[in-house]
């Protein structure tokens, strides 16, 4: 089952903050965040792991609430370059599982930053 | 370092025709994935190769889709015969198989092939 992202769309002015949420009904091992600009490849932003470890972008932060099976992406002091569609991808399983690495994506959140 | 490349960037074909998409992963990446995004919807997993072996093909829609990765380098995805519902953007992604890096094995995506079936 795909994770559910909210909101579906956000419009900001430069310098404003935004939060994008990603919720799953299934137990998760990791959450991966990507940003895609129109016509371009999705670009990796963050990985968050069960247990609290994370790796990713310097200016973007995220959290992973294991109890709620929810991750939130925090975009602070937004810049024009932040515009795009944000996807969360969830993974279950581990290095020994056959589904290792397979991501199940949410429907995307469209973020638009205006000057 | 070159990223994931895909060819062609766009393809417009008629229903019933055959199309072959190609993906070149990042050199040294043994994991290769195919995903598809139908307009306005989520990015959906199609299949996963580890080197030349199909690790997981649970997302392949039907037997009109055939993926190969001979030699464990580039991969092709053939759709034959194409149907209207096959239209969408097909993404390829690759990642390393490295247990020292696991679970930080982020997937690097290519720019996608936009397929339009008329």
Short mmCIF file of C-alpha atoms in Angstrom, two decimals:
data_model
loop_
_atom_site.label_atom_id
_atom_site.label_comp_id
_atom_site.label_asym_id
_atom_site.label_seq_id
_atom_site.Cartn_x
_atom_site.Cartn_y
_atom_site.Cartn_z
CA UNK A 1 0.00 0.00 0.00
CA UNK A 2 1.30 3.41 -0.93
CA UNK A 3 2.03 6.00 1.76
CA UNK A 4 -0.20 9.06 1.91
CA UNK A 5 1.34 12.51 1.60
CA UNK A 6 -0.13 15.75 2.86
CA UNK A 7 -0.73 18.38 1.82
CA UNK A 8 -1.18 17.73 -1.89
CA UNK A 9 0.08 21.21 -2.75
CA UNK A 10 1.74 24.12 -0.99
CA UNK A 11 2.33 27.68 -2.17
CA UNK A 12 4.93 29.75 -0.34
CA UNK A 13 6.79 33.02 -0.60
CA UNK A 14 10.56 32.97 -0.39
CA UNK A 15 11.71 32.70 3.17
CA UNK A 16 8.60 30.93 4.45
CA UNK A 17 8.59 27.47 5.99
CA UNK A 18 6.70 24.34 5.03
CA UNK A 19 6.12 20.85 6.37
CA UNK A 20 5.28 17.85 4.21
CA UNK A 21 3.97 14.71 5.86
CA UNK A 22 4.14 11.08 4.78
CA UNK A 23 2.08 8.43 6.55
CA UNK A 24 1.95 4.69 6.12
CA UNK A 25 -0.45 2.06 7.40
CA UNK A 26 2.33 -0.54 7.37
CA UNK A 27 5.42 -0.91 9.51
CA UNK A 28 8.37 0.85 7.96
CA UNK A 29 12.09 0.36 7.99
CA UNK A 30 13.09 3.49 6.17
CA UNK A 31 11.69 6.59 4.51
CA UNK A 32 13.34 8.20 1.49
CA UNK A 33 12.56 11.74 0.35
CA UNK A 34 13.02 12.97 -3.21
CA UNK A 35 12.35 16.21 -5.06
CA UNK A 36 11.51 16.27 -8.75
CA UNK A 37 11.45 19.29 -10.98
CA UNK A 38 9.39 19.14 -14.14
CA UNK A 39 11.06 17.00 -16.79
CA UNK A 40 14.02 16.14 -14.60
CA UNK A 41 15.15 13.16 -12.57
CA UNK A 42 13.91 12.84 -8.98
CA UNK A 43 16.77 14.00 -6.75
CA UNK A 44 17.54 12.28 -3.47
CA UNK A 45 17.13 14.46 -0.36
CA UNK A 46 17.04 12.31 2.77
CA UNK A 47 16.93 8.82 4.17
CA UNK A 48 15.45 8.28 7.62
CA UNK A 49 15.75 5.00 9.37
CA UNK A 50 13.86 3.23 12.09
CA UNK A 51 15.81 4.06 15.21
CA UNK A 52 16.40 7.68 14.33
CA UNK A 53 19.41 7.68 12.07
CA UNK A 54 19.29 9.88 9.03
CA UNK A 55 21.41 11.03 6.15
CA UNK A 56 20.72 13.80 3.78
CA UNK A 57 20.61 17.41 2.81
CA UNK A 58 22.20 20.19 4.85
CA UNK A 59 19.36 22.68 4.61
CA UNK A 60 16.43 20.30 4.81
CA UNK A 61 15.53 18.31 7.87
CA UNK A 62 13.11 15.51 8.53
CA UNK A 63 11.74 13.34 11.27
CA UNK A 64 10.50 9.77 11.51
CA UNK A 65 7.88 8.87 14.10
CA UNK A 66 7.99 5.09 14.33
CA UNK A 67 4.97 4.84 16.56
CA UNK A 68 2.80 6.73 14.09
CA UNK A 69 4.58 5.33 11.01
CA UNK A 70 4.93 8.89 9.81
CA UNK A 71 7.72 11.03 8.45
CA UNK A 72 7.75 14.80 8.08
CA UNK A 73 10.00 16.88 5.84
CA UNK A 74 10.79 20.39 7.09
CA UNK A 75 11.67 23.07 4.57
CA UNK A 76 12.83 26.22 6.33
CA UNK A 77 13.53 29.63 4.83
CA UNK A 78 12.39 28.35 1.46
CA UNK A 79 14.17 29.40 -1.71
CA UNK A 80 12.89 29.56 -5.28
CA UNK A 81 14.96 26.46 -6.04
CA UNK A 82 12.85 24.45 -3.58
CA UNK A 83 9.93 24.44 -6.01
CA UNK A 84 9.06 21.02 -7.35
CA UNK A 85 7.19 17.86 -6.46
CA UNK A 86 8.26 16.11 -3.29
CA UNK A 87 7.89 12.37 -2.98
CA UNK A 88 8.33 10.14 0.00
CA UNK A 89 9.29 6.55 -0.68
CA UNK A 90 8.97 3.88 1.95
CA UNK A 91 10.88 0.65 2.23
CA UNK A 92 10.34 -2.42 4.30
CA UNK A 93 12.50 -5.44 4.61
CA UNK A 94 16.21 -5.63 5.13
CA UNK A 95 19.41 -6.58 3.44
CA UNK A 96 18.39 -10.20 3.47
CA UNK A 97 14.94 -9.66 2.04
CA UNK A 98 14.01 -10.05 -1.59
CA UNK A 99 12.41 -6.63 -1.63
CA UNK A 100 15.62 -4.94 -0.60
CA UNK A 101 15.67 -1.38 -1.86
CA UNK A 102 12.24 -1.40 -3.53
CA UNK A 103 10.50 1.88 -2.77
CA UNK A 104 6.79 2.50 -2.55
CA UNK A 105 6.07 6.16 -3.24
CA UNK A 106 3.39 8.54 -2.13
CA UNK A 107 1.39 10.55 -4.63
CA UNK A 108 3.62 13.60 -4.30
CA UNK A 109 3.30 17.11 -2.87
CA UNK A 110 3.65 20.03 -5.27
CA UNK A 111 5.58 22.89 -3.69
CA UNK A 112 5.64 26.29 -5.37
CA UNK A 113 7.83 29.10 -4.04
CA UNK A 114 7.16 32.61 -5.28
CA UNK A 115 9.51 35.62 -5.01
CA UNK B 1 30.81 10.85 -12.26
CA UNK B 2 28.06 10.34 -14.85
CA UNK B 3 24.56 9.86 -13.53
CA UNK B 4 21.90 7.44 -14.63
CA UNK B 5 21.07 7.95 -18.29
CA UNK B 6 17.98 6.89 -20.18
CA UNK B 7 17.19 6.73 -23.86
CA UNK B 8 15.09 7.94 -25.54
CA UNK B 9 13.87 10.94 -23.58
CA UNK B 10 10.54 10.85 -25.41
CA UNK B 11 8.77 8.24 -27.49
CA UNK B 12 5.45 8.52 -29.27
CA UNK B 13 4.08 5.31 -30.75
CA UNK B 14 0.77 3.92 -31.88
CA UNK B 15 -1.17 1.28 -30.06
CA UNK B 16 0.08 -2.16 -31.03
CA UNK B 17 3.63 -1.07 -31.80
CA UNK B 18 6.74 -2.06 -29.91
CA UNK B 19 9.02 0.23 -27.95
CA UNK B 20 12.30 -0.46 -26.20
CA UNK B 21 13.59 1.80 -23.45
CA UNK B 22 17.18 1.77 -22.35
CA UNK B 23 18.81 2.59 -19.02
CA UNK B 24 22.49 2.97 -18.25
CA UNK B 25 23.06 2.92 -14.48
CA UNK B 26 25.91 4.58 -12.65
CA UNK B 27 29.06 2.56 -13.17
CA UNK B 28 29.55 0.02 -10.40
CA UNK B 29 25.92 0.04 -9.27
CA UNK B 30 24.66 -3.52 -9.18
CA UNK B 31 21.11 -2.61 -8.19
CA UNK B 32 18.94 -1.38 -11.05
CA UNK B 33 15.27 -0.51 -10.70
CA UNK B 34 12.52 0.40 -13.13
CA UNK B 35 9.65 2.60 -12.01
CA UNK B 36 6.76 4.21 -13.86
CA UNK B 37 4.73 7.32 -13.21
CA UNK B 38 1.37 7.63 -14.91
CA UNK B 39 0.22 11.25 -15.21
CA UNK B 40 -0.66 12.78 -11.86
CA UNK B 41 -0.19 9.58 -9.93
CA UNK B 42 2.53 8.13 -7.77
CA UNK B 43 5.81 6.63 -8.95
CA UNK B 44 5.24 2.87 -9.07
CA UNK B 45 7.83 0.14 -8.82
CA UNK B 46 8.12 -2.24 -11.77
CA UNK B 47 11.13 -4.42 -11.13
CA UNK B 48 14.55 -4.75 -9.57
CA UNK B 49 17.76 -6.30 -10.93
CA UNK B 50 20.81 -7.23 -8.94
CA UNK B 51 23.48 -7.48 -11.59
CA UNK B 52 21.84 -9.52 -14.35
CA UNK B 53 19.34 -11.33 -12.11
CA UNK B 54 15.74 -10.26 -11.61
CA UNK B 55 15.42 -9.87 -7.86
CA UNK B 56 11.82 -8.70 -7.80
CA UNK B 57 9.45 -8.28 -10.74
CA UNK B 58 6.26 -8.04 -8.72
CA UNK B 59 5.40 -4.64 -10.18
CA UNK B 60 5.42 -5.63 -13.84
CA UNK B 61 1.88 -5.00 -15.14
CA UNK B 62 1.61 -7.97 -17.50
CA UNK B 63 3.54 -10.13 -19.94
CA UNK B 64 3.63 -7.37 -22.55
CA UNK B 65 6.55 -5.94 -20.56
CA UNK B 66 9.95 -7.59 -20.81
CA UNK B 67 13.03 -6.34 -18.98
CA UNK B 68 16.57 -7.53 -19.53
CA UNK B 69 19.97 -6.72 -18.16
CA UNK B 70 22.44 -8.83 -20.02
CA UNK B 71 25.93 -8.67 -18.57
CA UNK B 72 24.75 -6.76 -15.55
CA UNK B 73 25.35 -3.33 -17.07
CA UNK B 74 22.65 -1.49 -19.00
CA UNK B 75 19.04 -2.60 -18.99
CA UNK B 76 16.25 -2.53 -21.54
CA UNK B 77 12.51 -2.50 -21.01
CA UNK B 78 10.46 -3.60 -23.98
CA UNK B 79 6.73 -3.06 -24.30
CA UNK B 80 5.12 -5.25 -26.94
CA UNK B 81 2.44 -4.60 -28.05
CA UNK B 82 1.93 -1.19 -26.47
CA UNK B 83 -1.51 -0.22 -25.16
CA UNK B 84 -2.92 3.23 -24.35
CA UNK B 85 -2.63 2.64 -20.60
CA UNK B 86 1.14 2.13 -20.93
CA UNK B 87 1.62 5.87 -21.43
CA UNK B 88 3.62 7.55 -18.69
CA UNK B 89 7.14 8.36 -17.61
CA UNK B 90 9.44 5.40 -17.10
CA UNK B 91 12.24 5.97 -14.62
CA UNK B 92 15.31 3.93 -14.05
CA UNK B 93 17.27 4.12 -10.80
CA UNK B 94 20.45 2.51 -9.57
CA UNK B 95 22.17 1.99 -6.25
CA UNK B 96 25.17 0.24 -4.85
CA UNK B 97 25.04 -3.17 -3.23
CA UNK B 98 27.32 -2.46 -0.32
CA UNK B 99 26.50 -3.75 3.11
CA UNK B 100 28.92 -1.26 4.65
CA UNK B 101 26.80 1.54 3.28
CA UNK B 102 23.48 -0.18 3.97
CA UNK B 103 20.96 1.13 4.70
CA UNK B 104 22.23 4.39 3.21
CA UNK B 105 21.93 2.98 -0.30
CA UNK B 106 20.10 5.86 -1.84
CA UNK B 107 18.73 5.28 -5.29
CA UNK B 108 19.87 7.63 -8.03
CA UNK B 109 17.24 8.28 -10.65
CA UNK B 110 17.57 8.94 -14.35
CA UNK B 111 15.59 11.69 -16.10
CA UNK B 112 13.00 9.24 -17.39
CA UNK B 113 11.55 8.31 -20.75
CA UNK B 114 8.19 9.86 -21.51
CA UNK B 115 6.15 7.28 -23.44
CA UNK B 116 2.99 8.30 -25.25
CA UNK B 117 0.85 5.61 -26.83
CA UNK B 118 -1.74 6.95 -29.30
#
